[in-house]
Amino acid sequence: MQQTYITEPERRIPALEADVFIAGAGTAGCIAAIAAARAGASVVLVEKTPVPGGTYTNGGIGTYSFFSCNEDSAASKRIVGGIPYELAQRLTEAGGATGFMLSPQDHYRSGYRFVADHEAYKGVISQMLLEAGVTVLLQTMFCGVQREDGRITAAIIENKDGRSAVCAKQYIDASGDGDIARFAGLEQVEIWQDYDKVSGAPTGLVFGMAGIDFDRFLAENSDSAFAMPTMPAADGRETRRISFTHQRHPDKYKPLADLDIRFFTSIQSLHDGEATYINNSKGAKIDATDAKAYSKAELEQRVRILQMAQAFKTCVPGFEDAWLSWAAVQLGVRASRITLCDKILSSEEISGAARFDDEIGLYGFHDFAPKHPELFVKAPGYYGMPYRMLLAKGCENLYMAGRCVTTDIVAHMSTRNTVGCMVMGQGAGVAAALCASKGCDSRSLPY
């Protein structure tokens, strides 16, 4: 397909004024918006999908990372509070989460696990955004910036109303891919090519199946399926967490083997007869900021999860009457581009439990550590997240929050996770609101 160019005529577009503009209503962006609005700022939050929430609504995952890393799981201490913890509490109260469950045999060394239902999450996070008074624009693309003298002066957006702008005092890039920074011409580093050094492909698509006979599944696949100890949810429901591998018996599970699935399948069940989250679709190794590559991978993953569901029905006892019940709204991206900030956390600082004078919060989880125990965060089981890691180099009013801040791919396996992104989001949201009210730049804010 040949690339050509056209020239658009100059035109006036409507502009909305706000204290804070945020690109991306995902894990970091929603928390940032709520934090900034509660701190008194007028906030515009834009999101390209129809729903807010990010990984929790799109990927439907569980997390350990509200708590410190500790070899004695019961001794782990909760180190993340604030809006992320409030969200967890509200999800539990709404019957949309398990609450924090102690799983002492878990290999992550932080045995307090929390799992939320993606549909309940959509409702609870929407309610919190509405209560805070955030102006949320869903199905809205962020597509450019205006910049003068080291500051962003406007963000360009497009939706059903056409093309418009938001003129804000402060900007938060919670897009995951660093879209604001890229359009502003700031320095970035691609890390998606490095992802196979740590854990397969940088993308994936989570899905669910219903109509499963779990008792039969566990009994007749006992040498291939391992269930963690049954953990009761806050309302008494059973919650299952299962690791299933077909590699030990490739002939028995030939339809799955034929799909070239090379590692174990993680299954989480929040409801009777339902594999709420199935995580193993062997995503594509692509640059998720390339529109063509991303779109092709999205289509291919839709086909692949249908093939996986059919394979489970064909060859896995207990799945004969099951069906594909849901799939994530969009392709999940674990790594793409990183924007250079004033401080880049290293793997050594994370595993070494480094602390900083300008911390916005604490974190302790490392997704890659179970395979490499030397990466576990040493005692007391957490490290600090400094304010400087949010400050995009070359811009005086742009904060980075989420999975777009750590160039070291091993360190990225910690900071990219959901609760860490939430911590960054709250820090960025509060700081942006303070800067807007004081009329100062991000680096002039008295920490």
XYZ file of C-alpha atoms in Angstrom:
447
model
C 0.000 0.000 0.000
C 1.570 3.258 -1.146
C 2.040 6.121 1.331
C 0.947 9.523 0.063
C 0.225 12.838 1.762
C -2.448 15.518 1.683
C -2.505 19.005 3.192
C -5.373 19.925 5.505
C -6.620 23.491 5.308
C -6.150 25.592 8.433
C -9.265 25.639 10.601
C -10.498 26.831 13.972
C -11.526 24.113 16.435
C -13.356 24.459 19.750
C -11.188 24.308 22.876
C -12.129 23.340 26.420
C -10.145 24.785 29.317
C -9.179 22.706 32.336
C -6.599 22.515 35.084
C -5.492 18.974 34.228
C -5.731 16.906 31.040
C -5.167 13.132 31.197
C -4.732 10.798 28.216
C -5.834 7.245 29.009
C -8.521 6.134 31.474
C -6.655 3.000 32.418
C -5.139 1.729 35.617
C -3.051 4.863 36.207
C -5.271 7.414 34.442
C -8.471 6.767 36.389
C -6.689 7.037 39.735
C -4.865 10.178 38.559
C -8.132 11.795 37.491
C -9.896 11.026 40.766
C -6.897 12.238 42.789
C -6.589 15.506 40.842
C -10.323 16.215 41.015
C -10.470 15.524 44.748
C -7.575 17.937 45.169
C -9.710 20.672 43.646
C -8.654 20.622 39.993
C -10.938 20.665 36.970
C -10.023 17.481 35.073
C -10.605 16.186 31.538
C -9.928 12.470 31.088
C -10.025 10.940 27.582
C -10.171 7.246 26.712
C -10.249 5.570 23.291
C -12.400 2.598 24.412
C -16.034 2.649 25.599
C -15.108 1.783 29.204
C -12.737 3.153 31.855
C -10.511 0.958 33.979
C -7.664 -0.303 31.836
C -6.084 -3.641 32.711
C -8.637 -4.536 35.365
C -11.571 -4.170 32.982
C -9.619 -5.242 29.915
C -7.391 -7.953 31.318
C -9.296 -9.000 34.403
C -6.390 -9.987 36.565
C -5.617 -10.653 40.192
C -2.938 -8.861 42.159
C -0.730 -9.382 45.173
C 0.903 -6.016 45.110
C -0.974 -4.089 47.776
C 1.331 -5.927 50.187
C 5.072 -6.154 50.768
C 7.196 -9.002 49.509
C 7.906 -11.399 52.360
C 8.930 -15.047 52.551
C 6.410 -15.473 55.363
C 3.206 -14.540 53.527
C 1.239 -13.925 56.690
C 3.841 -11.367 57.763
C 3.428 -9.268 54.603
C 2.313 -5.726 55.372
C -0.044 -3.620 53.312
C 2.062 -0.853 51.798
C -0.402 0.672 49.309
C -3.328 2.727 50.579
C -5.012 5.829 49.239
C -7.399 5.690 46.309
C -6.177 2.262 45.060
C -7.054 0.684 48.407
C -10.351 2.572 48.556
C -11.197 1.180 45.117
C -10.448 -2.349 46.312
C -12.672 -1.861 49.348
C -15.535 -0.486 47.265
C -15.277 -3.369 44.808
C -15.466 -5.836 47.679
C -18.429 -4.052 49.253
C -20.234 -4.140 45.897
C -19.750 -7.915 45.696
C -17.383 -7.501 42.770
C -14.160 -8.762 44.335
C -12.780 -11.467 46.574
C -11.341 -9.165 49.179
C -7.753 -9.799 50.284
C -7.144 -13.529 50.630
C -4.178 -15.150 52.359
C -2.631 -17.880 50.225
C 0.401 -18.987 52.245
C 1.707 -21.502 49.691
C 1.926 -18.968 46.902
C 5.300 -18.671 45.216
C 5.126 -14.890 44.925
C 6.042 -14.513 48.628
C 3.225 -12.060 49.158
C 0.252 -14.196 49.893
C -2.504 -11.610 50.115
C -4.216 -11.870 46.777
C -7.043 -9.695 45.426
C -9.177 -10.560 42.396
C -11.949 -8.370 40.953
C -14.745 -9.034 38.483
C -14.253 -6.968 35.320
C -17.926 -6.014 34.937
C -18.226 -4.893 38.561
C -14.993 -2.938 38.166
C -16.462 -0.980 35.247
C -19.363 0.140 37.417
C -17.384 0.986 40.549
C -14.659 2.980 38.782
C -17.318 4.827 36.775
C -19.109 5.760 39.986
C -15.887 7.069 41.541
C -15.108 9.193 38.474
C -18.622 10.656 38.495
C -18.497 11.374 42.232
C -15.181 13.194 41.837
C -16.613 15.419 39.092
C -14.152 14.342 36.389
C -15.126 15.224 32.811
C -14.715 11.852 31.099
C -14.729 11.586 27.307
C -14.973 7.945 26.226
C -14.492 6.705 22.663
C -12.243 9.715 22.236
C -8.835 9.647 20.575
C -5.988 11.819 21.759
C -4.157 12.706 18.546
C -1.725 15.584 19.032
C -0.405 18.497 21.054
C 0.576 22.112 20.725
C 3.784 23.037 22.515
C 5.595 26.293 23.218
C 8.788 27.036 25.161
C 9.020 23.634 26.840
C 5.360 23.524 27.833
C 2.336 21.791 26.332
C -0.391 24.345 25.665
C -3.129 22.167 24.166
C -4.096 18.537 23.582
C -5.912 17.679 20.354
C -8.736 15.129 20.555
C -11.325 13.632 18.202
C -14.651 11.924 18.883
C -18.297 11.988 17.710
C -18.268 15.780 18.027
C -15.337 16.012 15.617
C -11.945 17.576 16.267
C -11.399 19.764 19.326
C -8.782 20.689 21.906
C -8.263 20.826 25.645
C -6.122 23.678 26.946
C -4.853 22.675 30.383
C -2.291 23.896 32.865
C -0.912 20.410 33.512
C -0.909 17.174 31.496
C -0.677 13.533 32.548
C 0.322 10.849 30.059
C -1.361 7.659 31.230
C -1.732 6.267 27.722
C 0.587 3.342 28.396
C 2.528 3.987 25.207
C 3.582 7.554 26.043
C 1.380 9.116 23.366
C 1.449 12.689 24.723
C 5.222 12.542 25.025
C 5.579 11.130 21.513
C 3.441 13.838 19.922
C 5.351 16.430 21.957
C 8.603 15.167 20.428
C 10.151 14.015 23.713
C 12.842 11.360 23.862
C 11.595 7.771 24.053
C 13.082 4.279 24.049
C 11.450 1.184 22.550
C 11.560 -1.809 24.892
C 8.983 -4.145 23.340
C 11.755 -5.993 21.461
C 13.327 -6.895 24.822
C 10.230 -8.547 26.230
C 11.120 -12.063 25.085
C 14.112 -11.845 27.427
C 11.747 -11.990 30.384
C 8.408 -13.541 29.466
C 7.229 -14.222 25.929
C 5.393 -11.640 23.868
C 4.650 -8.038 24.872
C 0.943 -8.418 24.044
C -1.906 -10.785 24.869
C -5.663 -11.133 25.032
C -7.451 -12.411 28.128
C -10.773 -14.244 27.784
C -13.224 -16.348 29.784
C -15.305 -19.499 29.417
C -18.442 -20.680 31.216
C -20.261 -24.011 31.624
C -17.248 -25.830 33.098
C -17.426 -28.862 35.398
C -14.497 -27.921 37.628
C -14.725 -31.000 39.861
C -14.358 -33.242 36.828
C -11.706 -30.984 35.334
C -9.503 -31.234 38.430
C -10.138 -34.958 38.910
C -9.486 -36.084 35.331
C -6.588 -33.734 34.631
C -4.899 -34.200 37.976
C -1.406 -34.594 36.525
C -1.780 -31.449 34.387
C -3.942 -29.111 36.479
C -2.882 -27.741 39.847
C -5.361 -25.827 41.986
C -4.143 -23.446 44.659
C -5.848 -23.996 48.026
C -9.500 -23.007 47.780
C -9.898 -19.436 48.957
C -13.261 -18.084 50.105
C -14.276 -14.696 48.785
C -15.482 -11.968 51.110
C -19.077 -13.095 50.622
C -18.217 -16.784 51.126
C -18.096 -17.794 47.441
C -15.405 -20.235 46.392
C -12.598 -18.740 44.360
C -10.361 -21.045 42.374
C -6.928 -20.342 40.969
C -5.617 -23.040 38.662
C -2.471 -23.615 36.656
C -3.005 -25.980 33.737
C -0.289 -27.315 31.447
C -0.749 -29.509 28.368
C 2.986 -30.031 27.756
C 3.253 -33.175 29.897
C 0.775 -35.028 27.674
C 0.905 -33.474 24.191
C -0.936 -36.442 22.653
C -3.839 -36.214 25.105
C -4.121 -32.451 24.581
C -3.134 -32.429 20.903
C -5.561 -29.642 19.798
C -3.902 -27.324 22.333
C -0.400 -28.510 21.413
C -1.159 -27.829 17.755
C -1.762 -24.157 18.645
C 1.891 -23.892 19.694
C 1.040 -22.842 23.249
C 4.384 -23.067 24.982
C 3.686 -22.320 28.621
C 1.122 -22.946 31.327
C -2.405 -21.575 31.248
C -3.523 -19.518 34.226
C -7.216 -19.879 35.099
C -9.059 -17.872 37.726
C -12.633 -18.677 38.675
C -14.763 -16.129 40.501
C -18.148 -17.687 39.737
C -19.483 -21.233 39.765
C -18.706 -23.070 36.538
C -16.817 -20.121 35.071
C -13.196 -19.699 34.102
C -13.482 -15.957 34.618
C -9.992 -15.241 33.336
C -7.918 -17.445 31.039
C -4.504 -15.967 30.444
C -2.414 -17.686 27.781
C -3.071 -16.574 24.218
C 0.574 -16.209 23.128
C 0.270 -12.659 21.905
C 2.174 -11.117 19.035
C 5.616 -9.568 19.280
C 4.761 -6.174 17.801
C 5.276 -2.464 18.274
C 1.902 -1.575 19.769
C 2.342 2.033 18.644
C 2.245 0.877 14.994
C -1.425 1.118 13.996
C -1.263 -1.533 11.260
C 0.670 -4.036 13.340
C -1.581 -3.477 16.343
C -4.763 -3.910 14.308
C -3.520 -7.101 12.652
C -2.519 -8.555 16.034
C -5.939 -7.639 17.453
C -7.692 -9.589 14.690
C -5.353 -12.563 14.964
C -5.825 -12.775 18.740
C -9.627 -12.823 18.333
C -9.211 -15.859 16.068
C -6.717 -17.448 18.432
C -8.866 -17.296 21.562
C -11.752 -18.849 19.625
C -9.387 -21.644 18.586
C -8.228 -22.053 22.196
C -11.804 -22.269 23.464
C -12.624 -24.898 20.841
C -9.472 -26.845 21.720
C -10.362 -26.861 25.418
C -13.841 -28.199 24.561
C -12.361 -30.895 22.332
C -9.628 -32.346 24.507
C -9.893 -31.214 28.156
C -12.286 -33.217 30.376
C -14.692 -30.896 32.159
C -14.837 -28.402 29.276
C -17.098 -30.423 26.947
C -20.145 -28.194 27.524
C -18.228 -24.940 27.991
C -18.413 -21.894 25.763
C -16.451 -18.707 25.148
C -18.242 -16.239 27.433
C -16.275 -13.006 27.059
C -13.065 -11.498 25.746
C -11.138 -8.353 26.631
C -12.195 -5.085 24.996
C -8.775 -4.587 23.426
C -5.425 -6.274 23.038
C -3.415 -6.055 26.231
C 0.025 -4.461 25.914
C 2.763 -5.127 28.465
C 5.560 -3.117 26.881
C 5.982 -0.636 24.045
C 7.757 2.725 24.397
C 9.282 4.325 27.473
C 9.570 8.102 27.897
C 12.766 9.295 29.509
C 12.100 10.961 32.856
C 14.256 12.729 35.442
C 14.729 9.425 37.284
C 14.714 5.930 35.758
C 14.447 3.132 38.313
C 16.905 0.272 37.812
C 16.419 -3.405 38.522
C 19.121 -3.176 41.201
C 17.258 -0.369 42.974
C 14.009 -2.329 42.917
C 15.444 -5.623 44.148
C 17.664 -3.735 46.595
C 14.693 -2.031 48.271
C 15.965 1.478 47.448
C 14.378 4.467 49.180
C 14.235 8.105 48.051
C 13.671 11.518 49.616
C 10.889 12.395 47.170
C 8.780 9.239 47.364
C 5.161 9.274 46.253
C 4.536 5.724 47.471
C 5.906 2.235 48.047
C 5.760 -0.952 45.989
C 7.113 -4.483 46.317
C 5.808 -6.854 43.636
C 8.015 -8.280 40.875
C 6.338 -10.371 38.189
C 9.564 -12.019 37.042
C 10.946 -12.807 40.481
C 9.399 -16.281 40.955
C 11.550 -17.586 38.069
C 14.571 -15.632 39.325
C 14.506 -15.474 43.139
C 17.411 -13.028 43.203
C 14.987 -10.405 41.885
C 12.680 -10.538 44.887
C 12.726 -7.236 46.755
C 14.926 -7.686 49.803
C 13.787 -6.877 53.354
C 11.634 -5.060 54.305
C 10.031 -6.155 51.033
C 9.335 -2.876 49.246
C 11.012 -0.009 47.419
C 10.190 3.655 46.997
C 8.710 5.298 43.927
C 10.273 8.773 43.595
C 8.421 11.835 42.322
C 11.180 12.368 39.742
C 10.215 9.161 37.905
C 7.010 10.946 36.806
C 8.693 14.042 35.293
C 9.116 13.811 31.509
C 12.459 15.225 30.393
C 12.152 18.267 28.159
C 8.700 19.371 29.315
C 7.716 21.500 32.305
C 4.077 20.454 32.669
C 3.899 16.768 31.696
C 3.724 13.829 34.107
C 4.194 10.211 33.010
C 2.234 7.577 34.939
C 1.858 3.855 34.272
C 3.820 1.335 32.248
C 5.744 3.966 30.257
C 8.479 4.934 32.745
C 11.081 2.152 33.168
C 13.631 1.438 30.416
C 15.223 -1.615 32.115
C 13.009 -4.510 30.950
C 13.613 -6.458 34.173
C 12.689 -3.431 36.307
C 9.707 -2.934 34.000
C 8.398 -6.321 35.127
C 7.736 -4.666 38.486
C 6.645 -1.121 37.661
C 4.269 -2.093 34.825
C 1.929 -3.982 37.174
C -1.483 -2.630 38.077
C -1.118 -1.383 41.641
C 2.253 0.220 40.938
C 0.619 2.103 38.075
C -2.131 3.197 40.477
C 0.454 4.549 42.921
C 2.033 6.575 40.115
C -1.414 7.748 39.044
C -2.320 9.114 42.464
C 1.055 10.820 42.798
C 0.776 12.429 39.370
C -2.845 13.481 39.915
C -2.209 15.202 43.227
C 0.971 16.879 41.959
C -0.721 18.139 38.786
C -3.579 19.614 40.814
C -1.134 21.347 43.185
C 0.867 22.788 40.284
C -2.292 24.045 38.625
C -3.475 25.775 41.808
C -0.059 27.289 42.564
C 0.644 28.271 38.961
C 4.021 26.514 38.990
C 5.801 23.972 36.832
C 6.209 20.337 37.829
C 9.857 20.795 38.850
C 9.080 23.908 40.902
C 6.542 22.182 43.126
C 7.916 22.160 46.708
C 7.974 18.460 47.438
